Amino acid sequence: MKIPIKAKYTSMAITIGIFLALVVIGSFAYDNFFGAQNLVNLLIDNSFLIIVALGETLVIISGGIDLSVGSIIAFVSMLAAYLLTTMHCNPILVMVIAIAVGGVVGLLHGILITYFNVQPFIATLAGMFLTRGLSYVISTDTISISNPLFVAISEYRIPFVFDSFLSIGVIVTLCMLLVFIYIGHYTKFGRAIYAIGSNEQSATLMGLPVKRTKVLVYVLSGLTSSVGGLVFSFYMLSGYGSHATGLELDAIAGTVVGGTLMTGGVGFVVGTVFGVLIEGIIQTFINFQGDLNSWWTRIAIAVLLLIFIAVQRVLVARREQKKSVKRVETIEGTAGAD
Amino acid sequence: MKPVLKRGITSHQVFWPLVGLALLLLFNVIFTKDFFLLEIKDGHLYGSIIDILNRASILMLLTIGMTLVIASGGIDISVGSVMAISSATIAVLLSGKMIDVNQHFVPNVSLGSALLLTLGLALILGLWNGVLVSYFGLQAIVATLILLVAGRGIAQLITSGNVITVYHERFFYIGGGFLFGFPVSIFIVGAVFLLTLILIKRTPFGLFLETVGINRVAGRFSGVNVPLITLICYSISGLCAGMAGILMTSEVRSSDPNTMGNFIELDAILAFAIAGNSMAGGKFSLSASMVGALIIQTIRTTIYSRGVAPEIMLVVNAVIVIIICSLQSERVKSIIARYSWTQGTA
């Protein structure tokens, strides 16, 4: 039983190692790269992506996928902007509504997937179309947010070490991370997610509440998407239907780079954070380099994905080999004892 | 006698998608003026039906490839990116841009070799996906995710991030020309469809494909070359995406690596799924998939011709996916079956 756990940690350790290596390389290659604010900016610029990727990680660990996260961000930003700017609603009420919207969409996914046996890919694809479409129905233009509370949250800076500062988004991200570490590793619900991802049939036979857990995982992912959407609204101070297009891919890529297996059952939310940060640091590299074009970001992330997946393959293959060797040994051992 | 007969017709997989398409067309007959009107202008046929067929051609090409890939138990989410790459390639090969940059070394290649080179590249991209899935044992969605992420970057690299306009008159014939009064694109899709149909119905490939999709371990034990079959599926999908890219470039007469084929992989998967095919692989119907692609295009044309804002298209898409997928689920099926059974006995 010890070997698979080790293999799981190896994957995450490699991710963190690569992140640190990239920081070191960046510090030597570019002036002003290694600074507290620069590293904190990584968190600030990617806060909503990290939040979304946390929910995505649990979904992928449970053996599913959620394609709707980017669209929910767009919808939440659009809805918040519409309610604040056009309808002049109470900002607190807007936040509550915005977060609830994600939960409702997630619940819809969960019900379609568990009770109507729709493939997660298709069900969340429908959710993606629905939320992106609804945000265009609200308006096809950009709506800016000028609500005093939203602007205040957006501009609030929390002093941090070495003269750097954090944004509210980063605080939300860190709180969400703690919540997800707790959910993933210290609750029955979290253990059920891993069990379902490893083998749904076994989980059912063990008497775990498979259906309820699966619905909840998608609700949770919807909620993180809407929280991500709110943080995104603070970050952009505008609502637009084409916001965060293709963000689901970044979230999935970050999750995979963070060591989560797409087959389910294996992964860590902490790994995902570093996976997303690696994506962010590649972007920073390209900004610092200056003469590289933006498309190199995508190619670099794809190459990194390939490397990670290859490493995971090797780890899984070696694990399976060890398992089979061990089994042969035990069989021989028992035969000898007889 | 009667229930058996009824089951006989409805059990054909292509039946329900056809009913769906018929309902959509019926809606159009009633609510859209002159929907079925066919006109002949300059010896070419014009009309909404021809328009739907013509516009659906790109999606149908992608759906052919997607059908084979999903039937083999995989998925190919990189087709949009492959489209963008092949579109960028053919645009660069046919445009005079290369000559300006590099006057002596890169001549403007001929149309034939440009087509061959582009299709060759698309085939290589398909092979790349196939090798990752079948020989390295990667999960299909992860393996094709790599090309999906990289593809648009590669396409931008090819065109240096610019939108490239093509000025090659003969090339426009592919996407905008007419043959025997019909758009050329219909013949291209028809030919690819027939060839694929022959491949799966008249050769052992179809049987092998279903075996691989239903149970690849059992397939391997019964002597099917599972990796090769999988590889062929992804290669065909790559080729189809390449053709779709060429067709689209010819139609719009330019190549925009940022938007070309964006999210079209989702439409192709949708066309496959609403045709009642199983996303888990195995049994499939290529004809039903084609009807699925036509349904999507008909919905789109209907919405545009009804004067509904195009933004609602996505919402309508979502509602249709939800309805069709829930109709396919066992839970709803059993409710319907129970209902019709009580009706029958009463």
XYZ file of C-alpha atoms in Angstrom, chain A:
338
model
C 0.000 0.000 0.000
C 2.968 2.292 0.616
C 4.192 2.374 -2.980
C 1.206 4.108 -4.597
C 1.157 6.806 -1.924
C 4.839 7.470 -2.569
C 4.240 7.640 -6.296
C 1.491 10.177 -5.701
C 3.819 12.372 -3.677
C 6.587 12.037 -6.282
C 4.363 13.588 -8.917
C 3.574 16.582 -6.717
C 7.180 16.884 -5.556
C 8.292 17.112 -9.196
C 5.745 19.887 -9.790
C 6.949 21.922 -6.818
C 10.557 21.220 -7.814
C 9.956 22.510 -11.337
C 8.248 25.614 -9.967
C 11.218 26.373 -7.702
C 13.638 25.630 -10.543
C 11.750 28.069 -12.792
C 11.955 30.747 -10.083
C 15.713 30.188 -9.750
C 16.259 30.186 -13.528
C 14.171 33.357 -13.844
C 16.130 35.072 -11.073
C 19.429 34.384 -12.818
C 18.184 35.134 -16.318
C 16.351 38.400 -15.726
C 16.993 41.383 -13.501
C 14.190 42.290 -11.105
C 12.652 38.843 -11.530
C 13.324 37.687 -7.997
C 11.374 40.129 -5.880
C 8.710 39.618 -3.261
C 6.164 41.660 -5.188
C 6.904 39.839 -8.408
C 6.231 36.476 -6.814
C 3.140 37.802 -5.041
C 1.912 39.171 -8.366
C 1.917 35.596 -9.621
C -0.709 34.881 -6.981
C -2.640 38.088 -7.668
C -2.807 37.583 -11.439
C -3.741 33.923 -11.171
C -5.973 34.028 -8.083
C -9.235 33.303 -9.912
C -7.587 30.560 -11.957
C -6.281 28.890 -8.791
C -9.721 29.038 -7.149
C -11.377 27.495 -10.192
C -8.671 24.856 -10.523
C -9.279 23.740 -6.911
C -12.845 22.748 -7.756
C -11.713 21.254 -11.055
C -9.170 19.128 -9.183
C -11.814 17.509 -6.995
C -14.002 16.874 -10.042
C -11.109 15.229 -11.899
C -10.131 13.193 -8.820
C -13.731 11.915 -8.735
C -13.216 10.708 -12.306
C -15.194 13.453 -14.059
C -14.437 16.710 -15.812
C -15.941 20.200 -15.653
C -15.760 22.245 -18.854
C -18.048 25.001 -17.627
C -15.693 26.806 -15.232
C -14.563 29.536 -17.646
C -18.110 30.263 -18.788
C -19.395 30.450 -15.222
C -16.700 33.072 -14.524
C -17.902 35.065 -17.534
C -21.538 34.693 -16.494
C -20.881 35.692 -12.880
C -18.877 38.746 -13.971
C -21.645 39.682 -16.393
C -24.447 39.118 -13.893
C -22.655 41.060 -11.162
C -21.954 43.946 -13.535
C -25.548 43.961 -14.784
C -27.097 43.844 -11.306
C -24.756 46.528 -9.975
C -24.584 48.950 -12.871
C -27.960 48.588 -14.536
C -30.206 47.417 -11.684
C -28.342 49.199 -8.847
C -28.709 46.270 -6.476
C -27.114 45.983 -3.074
C -23.503 44.766 -3.607
C -23.714 42.197 -0.788
C -26.904 40.781 -2.311
C -25.159 40.665 -5.704
C -22.294 38.644 -4.236
C -24.711 36.168 -2.674
C -26.682 35.806 -5.907
C -23.476 35.430 -7.945
C -22.173 32.648 -5.722
C -25.547 30.901 -5.672
C -25.672 30.890 -9.485
C -22.560 28.725 -9.700
C -24.015 26.317 -7.166
C -27.225 25.988 -9.179
C -25.350 25.296 -12.419
C -23.175 22.773 -10.580
C -26.294 21.099 -9.159
C -27.707 20.846 -12.684
C -24.477 19.146 -13.852
C -24.508 16.788 -10.905
C -28.115 15.735 -11.440
C -27.618 15.220 -15.185
C -24.479 13.165 -14.591
C -25.608 10.992 -11.696
C -29.344 10.596 -12.209
C -29.564 10.780 -16.011
C -26.225 9.090 -16.753
C -25.102 11.887 -19.065
C -21.339 11.863 -19.671
C -19.615 14.546 -17.538
C -17.992 15.902 -20.700
C -21.379 16.420 -22.384
C -23.283 17.627 -19.310
C -20.715 20.270 -18.410
C -20.423 21.182 -22.092
C -24.144 21.969 -21.982
C -23.535 24.053 -18.859
C -20.720 25.845 -20.661
C -22.979 26.723 -23.604
C -25.786 27.718 -21.241
C -23.798 30.075 -19.036
C -21.811 31.645 -21.881
C -25.023 32.041 -23.888
C -26.875 33.579 -20.939
C -24.123 36.127 -20.418
C -24.493 37.174 -24.064
C -28.248 37.340 -23.544
C -27.697 39.848 -20.718
C -25.573 41.978 -23.032
C -23.075 41.559 -25.835
C -21.109 44.585 -24.669
C -18.746 45.113 -21.792
C -20.439 46.480 -18.666
C -18.068 48.222 -16.298
C -18.513 48.009 -12.541
C -18.353 51.281 -10.633
C -20.021 50.211 -7.398
C -18.066 51.767 -4.489
C -17.821 48.519 -2.505
C -16.545 46.514 -5.506
C -14.052 49.239 -6.397
C -12.916 49.444 -2.776
C -12.382 45.663 -2.610
C -10.600 45.783 -5.947
C -8.219 48.524 -4.844
C -7.636 47.384 -1.277
C -4.026 46.411 -0.666
C -2.896 44.389 2.314
C 0.750 45.015 3.304
C 2.874 41.877 3.188
C 6.521 40.994 3.784
C 9.349 42.917 2.051
C 7.202 45.911 1.077
C 4.937 43.783 -1.066
C 1.169 43.795 -0.889
C -1.643 41.321 -1.368
C -5.071 41.803 -2.892
C -8.365 40.597 -1.417
C -8.405 38.007 -4.217
C -5.242 36.403 -2.863
C -6.741 36.194 0.639
C -9.864 34.549 -0.796
C -7.638 32.153 -2.756
C -5.642 31.163 0.324
C -8.832 30.660 2.371
C -10.302 28.516 -0.405
C -7.081 26.496 -0.532
C -7.289 25.766 3.203
C -10.964 24.801 2.862
C -10.146 22.452 -0.023
C -7.197 20.842 1.756
C -9.567 20.195 4.657
C -12.342 18.853 2.405
C -9.999 16.727 0.326
C -7.967 15.101 3.061
C -9.801 15.386 6.375
C -13.449 14.646 5.645
C -15.498 11.564 4.800
C -16.686 13.399 1.726
C -13.091 13.884 0.531
C -12.196 10.242 1.024
C -15.360 9.251 -0.833
C -14.242 11.404 -3.792
C -10.925 9.558 -3.992
C -12.670 6.196 -3.640
C -15.161 6.975 -6.425
C -12.387 8.184 -8.699
C -10.349 5.033 -8.131
C -13.222 2.659 -8.731
C -16.829 3.723 -8.714
C -18.158 0.172 -8.539
C -16.062 -0.674 -5.504
C -17.124 2.568 -3.873
C -20.774 1.627 -4.404
C -20.199 -1.855 -3.007
C -18.444 -0.358 0.008
C -21.675 1.484 0.733
C -20.338 4.957 0.074
C -22.922 7.567 -0.933
C -21.660 7.626 -4.521
C -24.494 9.611 -6.090
C -24.674 12.231 -3.366
C -20.889 12.662 -3.402
C -20.790 13.071 -7.174
C -23.573 15.662 -7.167
C -21.814 17.527 -4.353
C -18.493 17.508 -6.221
C -20.092 19.288 -9.166
C -21.951 21.712 -6.876
C -18.627 22.455 -5.207
C -16.963 23.034 -8.582
C -19.817 25.347 -9.585
C -19.410 27.257 -6.309
C -15.650 27.633 -6.754
C -16.269 28.834 -10.306
C -18.637 31.514 -9.083
C -16.267 32.556 -6.282
C -13.570 32.650 -8.971
C -15.956 34.748 -11.046
C -16.394 37.232 -8.201
C -12.632 37.484 -7.670
C -12.339 37.937 -11.433
C -14.909 40.758 -11.257
C -12.845 42.461 -8.541
C -9.755 41.999 -10.714
C -11.268 43.277 -13.985
C -14.056 45.538 -12.615
C -16.154 44.707 -15.659
C -18.531 42.083 -16.992
C -18.180 40.704 -20.493
C -19.520 37.558 -22.169
C -16.158 36.708 -23.725
C -14.240 36.993 -20.445
C -12.197 33.940 -19.466
C -12.629 32.131 -22.787
C -10.766 28.844 -22.706
C -10.010 29.222 -19.008
C -11.281 25.680 -18.408
C -8.303 24.423 -20.427
C -5.869 26.350 -18.253
C -7.577 24.941 -15.172
C -7.416 21.379 -16.502
C -3.809 21.832 -17.658
C -2.862 23.237 -14.255
C -4.510 20.281 -12.562
C -2.690 17.751 -14.750
C 0.656 19.532 -14.327
C -0.056 19.514 -10.589
C 0.031 15.720 -10.598
C -3.651 14.812 -10.742
C -4.411 11.821 -12.937
C -7.195 12.389 -15.468
C -8.351 8.820 -14.792
C -9.345 9.890 -11.308
C -8.501 8.743 -7.811
C -5.065 10.381 -7.625
C -4.194 14.019 -7.000
C -3.658 16.844 -4.562
C -5.184 20.300 -4.451
C -1.801 21.698 -3.341
C -0.215 20.237 -6.473
C -2.811 22.030 -8.565
C -1.878 25.382 -7.018
C 1.710 24.852 -8.121
C 0.519 23.606 -11.509
C -1.345 26.862 -12.080
C 1.601 28.875 -10.722
C 3.895 27.149 -13.244
C 1.569 28.279 -16.023
C 1.685 31.784 -14.551
C 5.470 31.816 -14.280
C 5.823 30.740 -17.928
C 3.682 33.752 -18.826
C 5.926 35.955 -16.662
C 9.015 34.550 -18.411
C 7.579 35.442 -21.768
C 6.719 38.943 -20.553
C 10.249 39.410 -19.245
C 11.864 38.049 -22.395
C 10.020 40.677 -24.432
C 10.987 39.424 -27.875
C 8.905 36.262 -27.522
C 5.328 36.338 -28.764
C 2.324 35.347 -26.716
C 1.780 32.126 -28.665
C 4.961 30.717 -27.153
C 3.081 30.591 -23.831
C 0.647 28.045 -25.226
C 3.377 25.988 -26.877
C 5.464 26.030 -23.684
C 2.489 24.951 -21.563
C 1.749 22.149 -24.036
C 5.355 20.925 -23.939
C 5.236 21.013 -20.151
C 1.957 19.073 -20.189
C 3.585 16.464 -22.409
C 6.579 16.116 -20.081
C 4.342 15.794 -17.039
C 2.092 13.239 -18.597
C 5.131 11.240 -19.714
C 6.560 11.326 -16.174
C 3.213 10.226 -14.740
C 3.032 7.388 -17.263
C 6.474 6.151 -16.240
C 5.562 6.367 -12.552
C 2.300 4.487 -13.044
C 3.994 1.865 -15.218
C 6.732 1.322 -12.652
C 4.155 1.072 -9.879
C 2.222 -1.555 -11.769
C 5.428 -3.466 -12.460
C 6.375 -3.427 -8.775
C 2.877 -4.547 -7.846
C 3.003 -7.529 -10.169
C 6.506 -8.456 -9.008
C 5.331 -8.285 -5.412
C 2.341 -10.453 -6.191
C 4.580 -13.070 -7.829
C 6.844 -12.958 -4.776
C 3.973 -13.482 -2.363
C 2.627 -16.337 -4.451
C 6.069 -17.960 -4.503
C 6.409 -17.279 -0.795
C 3.152 -19.005 0.076
C 4.029 -21.876 -2.251
C 7.348 -22.311 -0.451
C 5.667 -22.271 2.947
C 3.365 -25.036 1.872
